[in-house]
Coordinates of C-alpha atoms and ligand atoms in Angstrom, one line a residue:
X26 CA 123.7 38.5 -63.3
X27 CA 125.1 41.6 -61.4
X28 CA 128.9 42.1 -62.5
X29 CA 131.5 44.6 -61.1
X30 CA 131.8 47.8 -62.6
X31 CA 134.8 49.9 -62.5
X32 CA 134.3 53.1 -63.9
X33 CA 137.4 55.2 -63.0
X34 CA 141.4 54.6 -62.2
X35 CA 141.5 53.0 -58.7
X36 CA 141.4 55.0 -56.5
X37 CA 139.1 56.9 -58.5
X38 CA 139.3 61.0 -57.8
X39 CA 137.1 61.4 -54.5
X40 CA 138.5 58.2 -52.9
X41 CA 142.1 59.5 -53.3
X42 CA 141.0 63.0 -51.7
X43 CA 140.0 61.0 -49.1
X44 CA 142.6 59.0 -48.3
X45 CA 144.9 61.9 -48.3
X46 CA 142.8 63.5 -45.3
X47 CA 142.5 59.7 -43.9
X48 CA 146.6 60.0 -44.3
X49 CA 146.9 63.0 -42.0
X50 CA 144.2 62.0 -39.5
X51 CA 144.2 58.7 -39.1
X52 CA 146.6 56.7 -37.0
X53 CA 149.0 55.0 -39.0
X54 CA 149.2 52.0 -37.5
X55 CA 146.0 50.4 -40.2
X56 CA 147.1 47.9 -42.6
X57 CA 144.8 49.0 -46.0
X58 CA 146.3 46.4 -48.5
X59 CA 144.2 48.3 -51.3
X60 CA 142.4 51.8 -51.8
X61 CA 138.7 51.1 -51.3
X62 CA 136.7 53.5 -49.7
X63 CA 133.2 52.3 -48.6
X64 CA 130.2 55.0 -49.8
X65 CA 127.4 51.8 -49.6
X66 CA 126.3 48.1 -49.5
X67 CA 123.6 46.0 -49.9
X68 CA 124.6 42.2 -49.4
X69 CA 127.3 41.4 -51.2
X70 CA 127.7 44.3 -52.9
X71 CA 129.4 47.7 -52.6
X72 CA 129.9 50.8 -54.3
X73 CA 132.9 53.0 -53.7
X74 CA 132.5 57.2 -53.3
X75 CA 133.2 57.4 -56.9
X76 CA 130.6 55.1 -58.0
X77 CA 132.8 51.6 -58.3
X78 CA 131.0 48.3 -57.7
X79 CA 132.6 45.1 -56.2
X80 CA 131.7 42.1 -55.1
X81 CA 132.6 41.9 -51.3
X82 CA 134.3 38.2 -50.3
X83 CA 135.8 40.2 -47.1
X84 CA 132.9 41.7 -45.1
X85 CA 134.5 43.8 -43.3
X86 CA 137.1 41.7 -41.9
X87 CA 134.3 37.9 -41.4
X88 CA 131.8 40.7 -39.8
X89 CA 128.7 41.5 -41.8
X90 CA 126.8 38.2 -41.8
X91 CA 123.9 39.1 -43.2
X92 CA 125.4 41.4 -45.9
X93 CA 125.3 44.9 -46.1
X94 CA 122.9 46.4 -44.5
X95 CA 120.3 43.9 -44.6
X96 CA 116.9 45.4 -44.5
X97 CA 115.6 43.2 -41.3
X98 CA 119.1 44.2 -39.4
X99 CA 118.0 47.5 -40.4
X100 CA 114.7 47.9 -39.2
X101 CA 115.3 46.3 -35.8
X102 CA 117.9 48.9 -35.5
X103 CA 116.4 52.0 -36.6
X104 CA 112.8 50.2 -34.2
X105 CA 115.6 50.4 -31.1
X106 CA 117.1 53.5 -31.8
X107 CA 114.3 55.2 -31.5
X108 CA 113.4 54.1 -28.1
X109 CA 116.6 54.6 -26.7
X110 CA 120.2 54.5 -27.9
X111 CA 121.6 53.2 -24.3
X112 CA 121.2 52.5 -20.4
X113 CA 124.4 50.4 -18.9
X114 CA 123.7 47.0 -18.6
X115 CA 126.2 47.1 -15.8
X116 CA 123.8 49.6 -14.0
X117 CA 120.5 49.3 -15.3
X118 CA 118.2 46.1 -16.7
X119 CA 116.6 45.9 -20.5
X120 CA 114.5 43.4 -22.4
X121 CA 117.1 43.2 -25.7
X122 CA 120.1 42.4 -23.9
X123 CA 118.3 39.8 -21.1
X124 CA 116.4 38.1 -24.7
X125 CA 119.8 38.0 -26.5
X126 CA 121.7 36.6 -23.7
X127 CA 119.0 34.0 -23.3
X128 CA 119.2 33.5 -26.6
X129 CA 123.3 33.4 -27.0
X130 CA 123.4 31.2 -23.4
X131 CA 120.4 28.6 -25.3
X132 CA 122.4 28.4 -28.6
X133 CA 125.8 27.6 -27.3
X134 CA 125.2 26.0 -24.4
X135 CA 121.9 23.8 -25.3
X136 CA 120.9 22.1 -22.3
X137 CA 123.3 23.7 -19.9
X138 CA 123.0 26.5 -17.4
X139 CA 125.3 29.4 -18.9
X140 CA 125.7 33.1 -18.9
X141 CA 126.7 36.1 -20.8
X142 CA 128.6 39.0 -20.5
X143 CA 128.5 41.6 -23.7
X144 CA 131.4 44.0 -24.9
X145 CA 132.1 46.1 -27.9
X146 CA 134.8 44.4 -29.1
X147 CA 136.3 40.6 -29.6
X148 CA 139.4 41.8 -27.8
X149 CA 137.2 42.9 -25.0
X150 CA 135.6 39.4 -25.0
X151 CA 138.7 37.7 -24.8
X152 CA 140.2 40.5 -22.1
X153 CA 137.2 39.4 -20.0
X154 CA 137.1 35.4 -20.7
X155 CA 141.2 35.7 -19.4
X156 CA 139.6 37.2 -16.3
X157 CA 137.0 35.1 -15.9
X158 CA 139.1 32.3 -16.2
X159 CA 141.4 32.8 -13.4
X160 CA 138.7 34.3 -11.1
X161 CA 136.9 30.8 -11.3
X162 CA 139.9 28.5 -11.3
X163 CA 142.2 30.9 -9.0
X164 CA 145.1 29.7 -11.3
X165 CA 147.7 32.2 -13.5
X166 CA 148.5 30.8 -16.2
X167 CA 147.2 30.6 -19.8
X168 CA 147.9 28.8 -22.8
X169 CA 147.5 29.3 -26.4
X170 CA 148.8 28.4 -29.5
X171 CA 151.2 29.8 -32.1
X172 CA 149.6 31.4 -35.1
X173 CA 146.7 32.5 -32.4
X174 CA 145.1 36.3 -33.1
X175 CA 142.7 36.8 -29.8
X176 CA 143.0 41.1 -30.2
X177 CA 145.3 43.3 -29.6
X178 CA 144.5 44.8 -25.6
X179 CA 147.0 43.9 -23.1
X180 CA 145.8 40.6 -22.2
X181 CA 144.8 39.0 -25.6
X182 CA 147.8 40.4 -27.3
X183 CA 149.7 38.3 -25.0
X184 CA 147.4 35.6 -26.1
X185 CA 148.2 36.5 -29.9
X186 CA 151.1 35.3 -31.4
X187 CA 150.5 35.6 -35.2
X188 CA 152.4 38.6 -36.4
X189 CA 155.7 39.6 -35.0
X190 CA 154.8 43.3 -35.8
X191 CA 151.4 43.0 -33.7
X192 CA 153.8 42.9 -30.8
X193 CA 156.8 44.1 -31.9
X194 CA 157.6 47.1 -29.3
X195 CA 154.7 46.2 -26.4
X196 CA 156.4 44.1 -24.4
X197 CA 156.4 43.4 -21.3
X198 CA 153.0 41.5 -22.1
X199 CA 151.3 38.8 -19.2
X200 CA 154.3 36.8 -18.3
X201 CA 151.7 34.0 -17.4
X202 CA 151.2 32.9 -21.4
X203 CA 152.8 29.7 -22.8
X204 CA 152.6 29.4 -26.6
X205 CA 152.6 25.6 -28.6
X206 CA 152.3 25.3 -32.0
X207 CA 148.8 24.9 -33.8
X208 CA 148.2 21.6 -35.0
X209 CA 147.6 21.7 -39.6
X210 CA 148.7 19.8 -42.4
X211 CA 149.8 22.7 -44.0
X212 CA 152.0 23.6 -41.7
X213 CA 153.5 20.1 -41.3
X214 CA 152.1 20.0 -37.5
X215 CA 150.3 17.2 -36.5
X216 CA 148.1 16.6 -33.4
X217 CA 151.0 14.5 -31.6
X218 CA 153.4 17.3 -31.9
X219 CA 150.8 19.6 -30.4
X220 CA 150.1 17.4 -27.4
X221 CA 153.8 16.5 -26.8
X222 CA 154.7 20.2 -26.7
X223 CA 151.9 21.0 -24.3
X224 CA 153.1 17.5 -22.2
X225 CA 156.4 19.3 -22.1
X226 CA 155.1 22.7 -21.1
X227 CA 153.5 20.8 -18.0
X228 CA 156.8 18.7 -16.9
X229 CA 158.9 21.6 -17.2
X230 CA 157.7 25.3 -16.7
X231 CA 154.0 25.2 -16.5
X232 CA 152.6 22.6 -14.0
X233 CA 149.0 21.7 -15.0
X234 CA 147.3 22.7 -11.9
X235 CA 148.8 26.0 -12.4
X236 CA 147.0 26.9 -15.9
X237 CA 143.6 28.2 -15.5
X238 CA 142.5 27.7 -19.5
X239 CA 143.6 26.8 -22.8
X240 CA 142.6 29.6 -25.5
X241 CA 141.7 28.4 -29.0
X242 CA 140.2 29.3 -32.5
X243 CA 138.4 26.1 -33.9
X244 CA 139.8 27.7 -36.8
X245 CA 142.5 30.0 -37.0
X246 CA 142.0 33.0 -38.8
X247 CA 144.2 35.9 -39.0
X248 CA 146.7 33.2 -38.4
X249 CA 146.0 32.0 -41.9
X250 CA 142.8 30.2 -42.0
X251 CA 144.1 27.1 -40.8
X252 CA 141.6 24.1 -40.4
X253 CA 143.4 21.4 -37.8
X254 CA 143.1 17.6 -38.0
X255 CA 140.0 15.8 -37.1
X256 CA 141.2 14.8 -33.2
X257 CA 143.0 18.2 -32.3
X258 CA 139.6 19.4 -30.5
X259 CA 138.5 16.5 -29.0
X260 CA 141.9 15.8 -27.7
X261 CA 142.4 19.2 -26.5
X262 CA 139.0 19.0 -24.6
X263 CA 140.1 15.7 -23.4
X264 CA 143.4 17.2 -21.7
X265 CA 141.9 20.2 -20.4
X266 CA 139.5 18.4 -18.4
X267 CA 141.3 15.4 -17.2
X268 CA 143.8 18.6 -15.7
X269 CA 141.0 20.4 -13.9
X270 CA 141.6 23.1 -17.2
X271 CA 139.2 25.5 -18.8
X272 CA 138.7 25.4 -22.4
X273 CA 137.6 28.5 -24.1
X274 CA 137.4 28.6 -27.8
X275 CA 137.4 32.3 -29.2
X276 CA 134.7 32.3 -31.9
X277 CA 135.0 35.7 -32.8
X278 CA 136.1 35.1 -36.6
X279 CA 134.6 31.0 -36.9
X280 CA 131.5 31.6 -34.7
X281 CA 128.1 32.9 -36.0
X282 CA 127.3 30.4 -38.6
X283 CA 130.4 31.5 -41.2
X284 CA 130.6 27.5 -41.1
X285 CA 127.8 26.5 -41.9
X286 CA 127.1 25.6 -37.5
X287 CA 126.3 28.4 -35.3
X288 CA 129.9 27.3 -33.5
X289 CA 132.7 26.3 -35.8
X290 CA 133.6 23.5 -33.0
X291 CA 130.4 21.6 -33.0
X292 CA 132.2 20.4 -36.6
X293 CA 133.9 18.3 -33.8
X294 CA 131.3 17.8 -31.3
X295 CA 133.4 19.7 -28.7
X296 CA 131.7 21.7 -26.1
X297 CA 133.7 23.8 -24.1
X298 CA 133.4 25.9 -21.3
X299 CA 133.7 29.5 -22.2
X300 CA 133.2 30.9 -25.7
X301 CA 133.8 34.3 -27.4
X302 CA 132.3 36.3 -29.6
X303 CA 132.1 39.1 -31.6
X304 CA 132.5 39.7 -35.4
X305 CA 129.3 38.5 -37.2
X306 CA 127.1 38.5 -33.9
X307 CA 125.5 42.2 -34.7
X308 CA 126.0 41.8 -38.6
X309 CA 128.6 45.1 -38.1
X310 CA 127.4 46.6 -34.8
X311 CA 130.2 46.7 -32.5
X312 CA 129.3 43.7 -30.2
X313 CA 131.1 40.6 -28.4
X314 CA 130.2 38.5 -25.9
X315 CA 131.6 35.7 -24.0
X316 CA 129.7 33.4 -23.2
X317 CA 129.9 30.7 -20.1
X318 CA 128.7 27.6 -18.7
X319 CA 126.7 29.2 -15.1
X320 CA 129.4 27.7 -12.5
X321 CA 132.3 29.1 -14.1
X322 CA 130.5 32.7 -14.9
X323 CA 129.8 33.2 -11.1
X324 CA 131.7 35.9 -9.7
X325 CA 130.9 38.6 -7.7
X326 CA 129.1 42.0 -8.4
X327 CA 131.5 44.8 -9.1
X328 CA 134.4 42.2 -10.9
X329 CA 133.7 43.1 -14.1
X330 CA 131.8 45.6 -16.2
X331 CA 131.3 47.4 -19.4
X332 CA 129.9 51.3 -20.0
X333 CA 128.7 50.6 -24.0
X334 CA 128.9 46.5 -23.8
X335 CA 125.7 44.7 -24.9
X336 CA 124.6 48.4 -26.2
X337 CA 120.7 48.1 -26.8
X338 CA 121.0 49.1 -30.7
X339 CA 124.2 46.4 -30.9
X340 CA 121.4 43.8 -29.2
X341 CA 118.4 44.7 -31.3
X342 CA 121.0 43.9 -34.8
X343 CA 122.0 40.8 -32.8
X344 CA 118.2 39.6 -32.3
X345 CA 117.6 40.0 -36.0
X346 CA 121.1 38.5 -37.4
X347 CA 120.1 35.2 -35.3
X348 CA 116.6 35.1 -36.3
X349 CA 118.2 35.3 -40.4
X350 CA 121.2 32.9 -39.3
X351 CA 118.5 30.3 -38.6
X352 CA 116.2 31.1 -40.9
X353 CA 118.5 30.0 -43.6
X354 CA 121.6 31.7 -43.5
X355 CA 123.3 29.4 -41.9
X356 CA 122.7 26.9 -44.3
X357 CA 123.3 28.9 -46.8
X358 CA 127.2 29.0 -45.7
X359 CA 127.4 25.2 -45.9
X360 CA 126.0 24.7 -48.9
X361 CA 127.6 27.7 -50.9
X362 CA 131.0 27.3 -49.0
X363 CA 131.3 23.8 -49.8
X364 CA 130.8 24.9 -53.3
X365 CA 133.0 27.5 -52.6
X366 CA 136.0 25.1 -51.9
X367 CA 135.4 22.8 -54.5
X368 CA 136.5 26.3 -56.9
X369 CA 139.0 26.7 -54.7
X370 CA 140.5 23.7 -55.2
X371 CA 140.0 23.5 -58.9
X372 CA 141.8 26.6 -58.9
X373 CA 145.0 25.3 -56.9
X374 CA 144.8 21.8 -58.9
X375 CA 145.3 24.4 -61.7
X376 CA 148.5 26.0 -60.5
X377 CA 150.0 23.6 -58.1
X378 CA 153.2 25.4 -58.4
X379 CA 151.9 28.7 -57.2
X380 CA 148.8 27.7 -54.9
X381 CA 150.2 25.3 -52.7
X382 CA 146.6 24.6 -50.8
X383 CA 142.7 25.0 -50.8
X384 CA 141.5 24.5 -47.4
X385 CA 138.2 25.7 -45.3
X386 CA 134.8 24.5 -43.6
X387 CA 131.8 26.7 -44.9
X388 CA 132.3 30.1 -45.5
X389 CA 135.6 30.8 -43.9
X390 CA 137.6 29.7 -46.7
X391 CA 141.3 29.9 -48.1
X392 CA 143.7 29.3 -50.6
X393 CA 147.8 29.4 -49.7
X394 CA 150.5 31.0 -52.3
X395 CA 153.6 30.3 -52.7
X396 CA 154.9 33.5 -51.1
X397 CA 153.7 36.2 -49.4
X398 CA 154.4 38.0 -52.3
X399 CA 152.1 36.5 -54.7
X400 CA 149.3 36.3 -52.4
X401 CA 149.2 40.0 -52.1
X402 CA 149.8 40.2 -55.6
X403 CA 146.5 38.2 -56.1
X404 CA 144.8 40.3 -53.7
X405 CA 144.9 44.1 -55.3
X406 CA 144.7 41.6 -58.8
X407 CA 141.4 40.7 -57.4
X408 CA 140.6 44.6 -56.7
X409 CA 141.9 45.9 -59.5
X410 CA 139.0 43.6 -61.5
X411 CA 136.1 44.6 -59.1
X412 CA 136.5 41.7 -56.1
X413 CA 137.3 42.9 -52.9
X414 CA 139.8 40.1 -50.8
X415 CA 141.9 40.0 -48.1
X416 CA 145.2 37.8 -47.0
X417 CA 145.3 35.7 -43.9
X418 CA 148.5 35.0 -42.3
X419 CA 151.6 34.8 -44.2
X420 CA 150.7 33.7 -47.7
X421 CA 146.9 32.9 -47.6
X422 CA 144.1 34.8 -49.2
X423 CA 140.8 34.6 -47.5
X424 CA 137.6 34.2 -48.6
X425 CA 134.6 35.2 -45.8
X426 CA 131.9 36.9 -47.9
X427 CA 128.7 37.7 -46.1
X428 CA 126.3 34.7 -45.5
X429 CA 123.7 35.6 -48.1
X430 CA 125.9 35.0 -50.7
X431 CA 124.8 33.0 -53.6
X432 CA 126.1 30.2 -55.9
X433 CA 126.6 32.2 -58.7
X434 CA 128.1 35.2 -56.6
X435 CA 130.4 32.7 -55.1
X436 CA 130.9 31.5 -59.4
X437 CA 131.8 35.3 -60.0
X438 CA 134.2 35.8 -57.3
X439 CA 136.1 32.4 -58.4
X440 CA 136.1 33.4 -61.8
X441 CA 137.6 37.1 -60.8
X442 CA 140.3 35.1 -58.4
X443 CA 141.0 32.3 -60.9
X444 CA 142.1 35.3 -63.3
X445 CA 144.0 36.8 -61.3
X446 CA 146.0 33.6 -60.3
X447 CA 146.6 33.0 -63.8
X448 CA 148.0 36.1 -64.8
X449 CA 150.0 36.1 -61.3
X450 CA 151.7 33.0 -62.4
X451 CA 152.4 34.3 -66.1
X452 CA 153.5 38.0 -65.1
X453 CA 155.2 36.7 -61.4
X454 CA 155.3 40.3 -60.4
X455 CA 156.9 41.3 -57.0
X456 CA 155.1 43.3 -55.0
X457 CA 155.3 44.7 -51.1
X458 CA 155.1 41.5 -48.3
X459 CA 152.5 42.1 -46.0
X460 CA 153.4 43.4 -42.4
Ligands
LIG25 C1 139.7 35.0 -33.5 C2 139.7 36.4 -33.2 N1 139.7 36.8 -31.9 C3 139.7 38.1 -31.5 C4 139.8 39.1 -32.4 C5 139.8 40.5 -32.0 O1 138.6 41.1 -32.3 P1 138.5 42.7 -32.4 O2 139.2 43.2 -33.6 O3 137.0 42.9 -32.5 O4 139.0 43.2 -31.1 C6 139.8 38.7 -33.8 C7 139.9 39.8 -34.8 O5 140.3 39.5 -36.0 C8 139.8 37.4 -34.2 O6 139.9 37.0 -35.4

């Protein structure tokens, strides 16, 4: 079994040269919790510039589903680059991006009429779903809920309402956005406190006919991988539609089969009525899409458009990271993620004063510290021993490795995490909160 090898100081001496020159030319405004810099990859692995190993439980922020560079993914890319590298799709016609939006529209909507529209970006997918939204209801107003990341453009950041400093300074932002909190047990929020705050929202400033969709993550990620009870979705879905409401659930970080389903809210049998996409579709291509039942995606030519969205090389990596996602890899998620969890939770039955929760469905998976402190503590722990992590929200740390992890991968990285728990609750250092 393949271990982590870390041959030199971290950063070693090529990484930190680097970062120095990433220091001066880089925009600030990153959040790097830890000094890894990527040289290569090949599934769950990666090797740093100065010859490092680690196992990767991040991929690159829930995004390369079928590992690093996975040699199918590969091929289908290098096959379309050498066709051609790109023709609009908002001018021109090709056979990848009509195939993948058959595909996408088949998958998410099965039985249904839909449509697709491709972007570059998740942001970009949610940007266009708030569009969409009001050009097929003709109403303003949006909703979403606390703890919500949807991106960080004008119109999703005013969506997003997980980090004070992803904000902090931007305003004014849509006016048009109500917020209620996000129904989880670890929060203390139930489902009834959801729907009474949404209630009040619409017999007091935000009459139902007046909101043209309720934005939601099946799961919320950034916001700190929060799983919600078993009715929040249905009953959401119920409310929406009694009031003539659109539902759109932004997949970008649960979609894709990280779950173990190709849509984290079939767990709940909800279907809504727009969906977005991005993260995992192109296994690291810059992708998104949202995705729409055909009545509500049926606005006029000229509305909307995209230069680089649904780029042909993005589609061809898309093609191939669906054909591996239900080929096995999808599967894969449920089965190794449920293992997954039960680690986890060994872990925080372990240390119940210091992890105060082990919660997750497949392979978007988390355990919550005590403080933010500790969980970034356990984080660079975690790097410092060759296991590359990230935090989520406040105090979580996440676990989204690529889908092709195995069992004993998944063994390794609890093993490396369960260390550095334990030596986080002997040595309780303090370290930096995250922003
Ligand atoms: C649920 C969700 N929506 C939207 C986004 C924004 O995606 P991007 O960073 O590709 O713009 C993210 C990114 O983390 C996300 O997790």
């Amino acid at each position: 079994m393949r271990r982590p090898v870390i041959r030199t100081p971290l950063p070693g001496p090529i990484a930190a040269g680097l970062i120095e020159r990433d220091r001066r030319a880089m925009s600030p405004s990153f959040t790097r919790s830890y000094p890894f810099v990527m040289d290569h990859g090949e599934g769950c692995w990666i090797t740093d510039v100065d010859g490092n190993t680690f196992l990767d439980f991040t991929a690159g922020i829930a995004v390369c589903a079928t590992g690093h560079a996975h040699p199918q993914v590969v091929a289908a890319v290098t096959e379309q680059a050498r066709r051609f590298l790109h023709m609009s799709g908002t001018d021109f016609y090709y056979r990848v991006e009509i195939e993948l939006a058959e595909r996408l529209a088949g998958l998410v909507f099965p039985g249904t009429p839909a449509r697709v529209f491709f972007t570059n970006s998740g942001a970009e997918a949610v940007e266009g779903a708030m569009k969409l939204v009001r050009y097929a209801t003709g109403r303003p107003n949006f909703l979403a809920f606390i703890g919500a990341f949807h991106g960080r453009t004008m119109g999703a950041l005013s969506l997003t309402a997980s980090k004070a400093s992803q904000r902090r300074r931007f305003a004014p932002l849509l006016p048009s956005v109500y917020h209620v909190p996000y129904p989880s047990p670890a929060r203390g929020v139930s489902t009834d406190d959801s729907m009474g705050a949404i209630e009040e929202l619409f017999a007091t400033v935000m009459p139902p006919e007046s909101v043209a969709a309720a934005f939601v993550e099946p799961i919320q990620g950034e916001g700190g991988y929060l799983v919600p009870p078993e009715d929040f979705l249905p009953r959401l879905r119920q409310l929406t539609a009694a009031n003539g409401i659109l539902l759109v659930t932004d997949e970008v970080q649960s979609g894709m089969g990280r779950t173990g389903r190709l849509m984290a809210a079939e767990h709940w049998g909800v279907q809504p009525d727009v969906v977005c996409l991005a993260k995992g579709i192109a296994s690291g291509l810059p992708l998104g899409a949202f995705v729409a039942r055909a009545e509500v995606m049926s606005w006029d030519p000229g509305s909307h458009g995209s230069t680089f969205g649904g780029n042909p090389v993005a589609c061809a990596a898309a093609l191939a990271t669906l054909d591996l996602l239900q080929e096995g890899l999808m599967e894969n998620a449920a089965t190794v993620g449920s293992h997954l969890l039960e680690g986890l939770r060994r872990i925080a039955s372990g240390h119940p004063d210091l992890v105060r929760d082990a919660r997750g469905v497949g392979l978007m998976a988390a355990i919550e510290l005590d403080t933010p402190e500790h969980a970034v503590e356990v984080v660079q722990e975690c790097f410092r021993n060759g296991l590359l992590l990230l935090t989520a929200g406040r105090r979580a740390v996440r676990l989204c490795p690529p889908l092709v992890v195995t069992e004993a991968e998944a063994d390794l990285g609890l093993e490396i995490l369960a260390a550095a728990v334990t030596r986080c609750s002997t040595s309780r250092p303090v370290a930096a909160a995250p922003r």
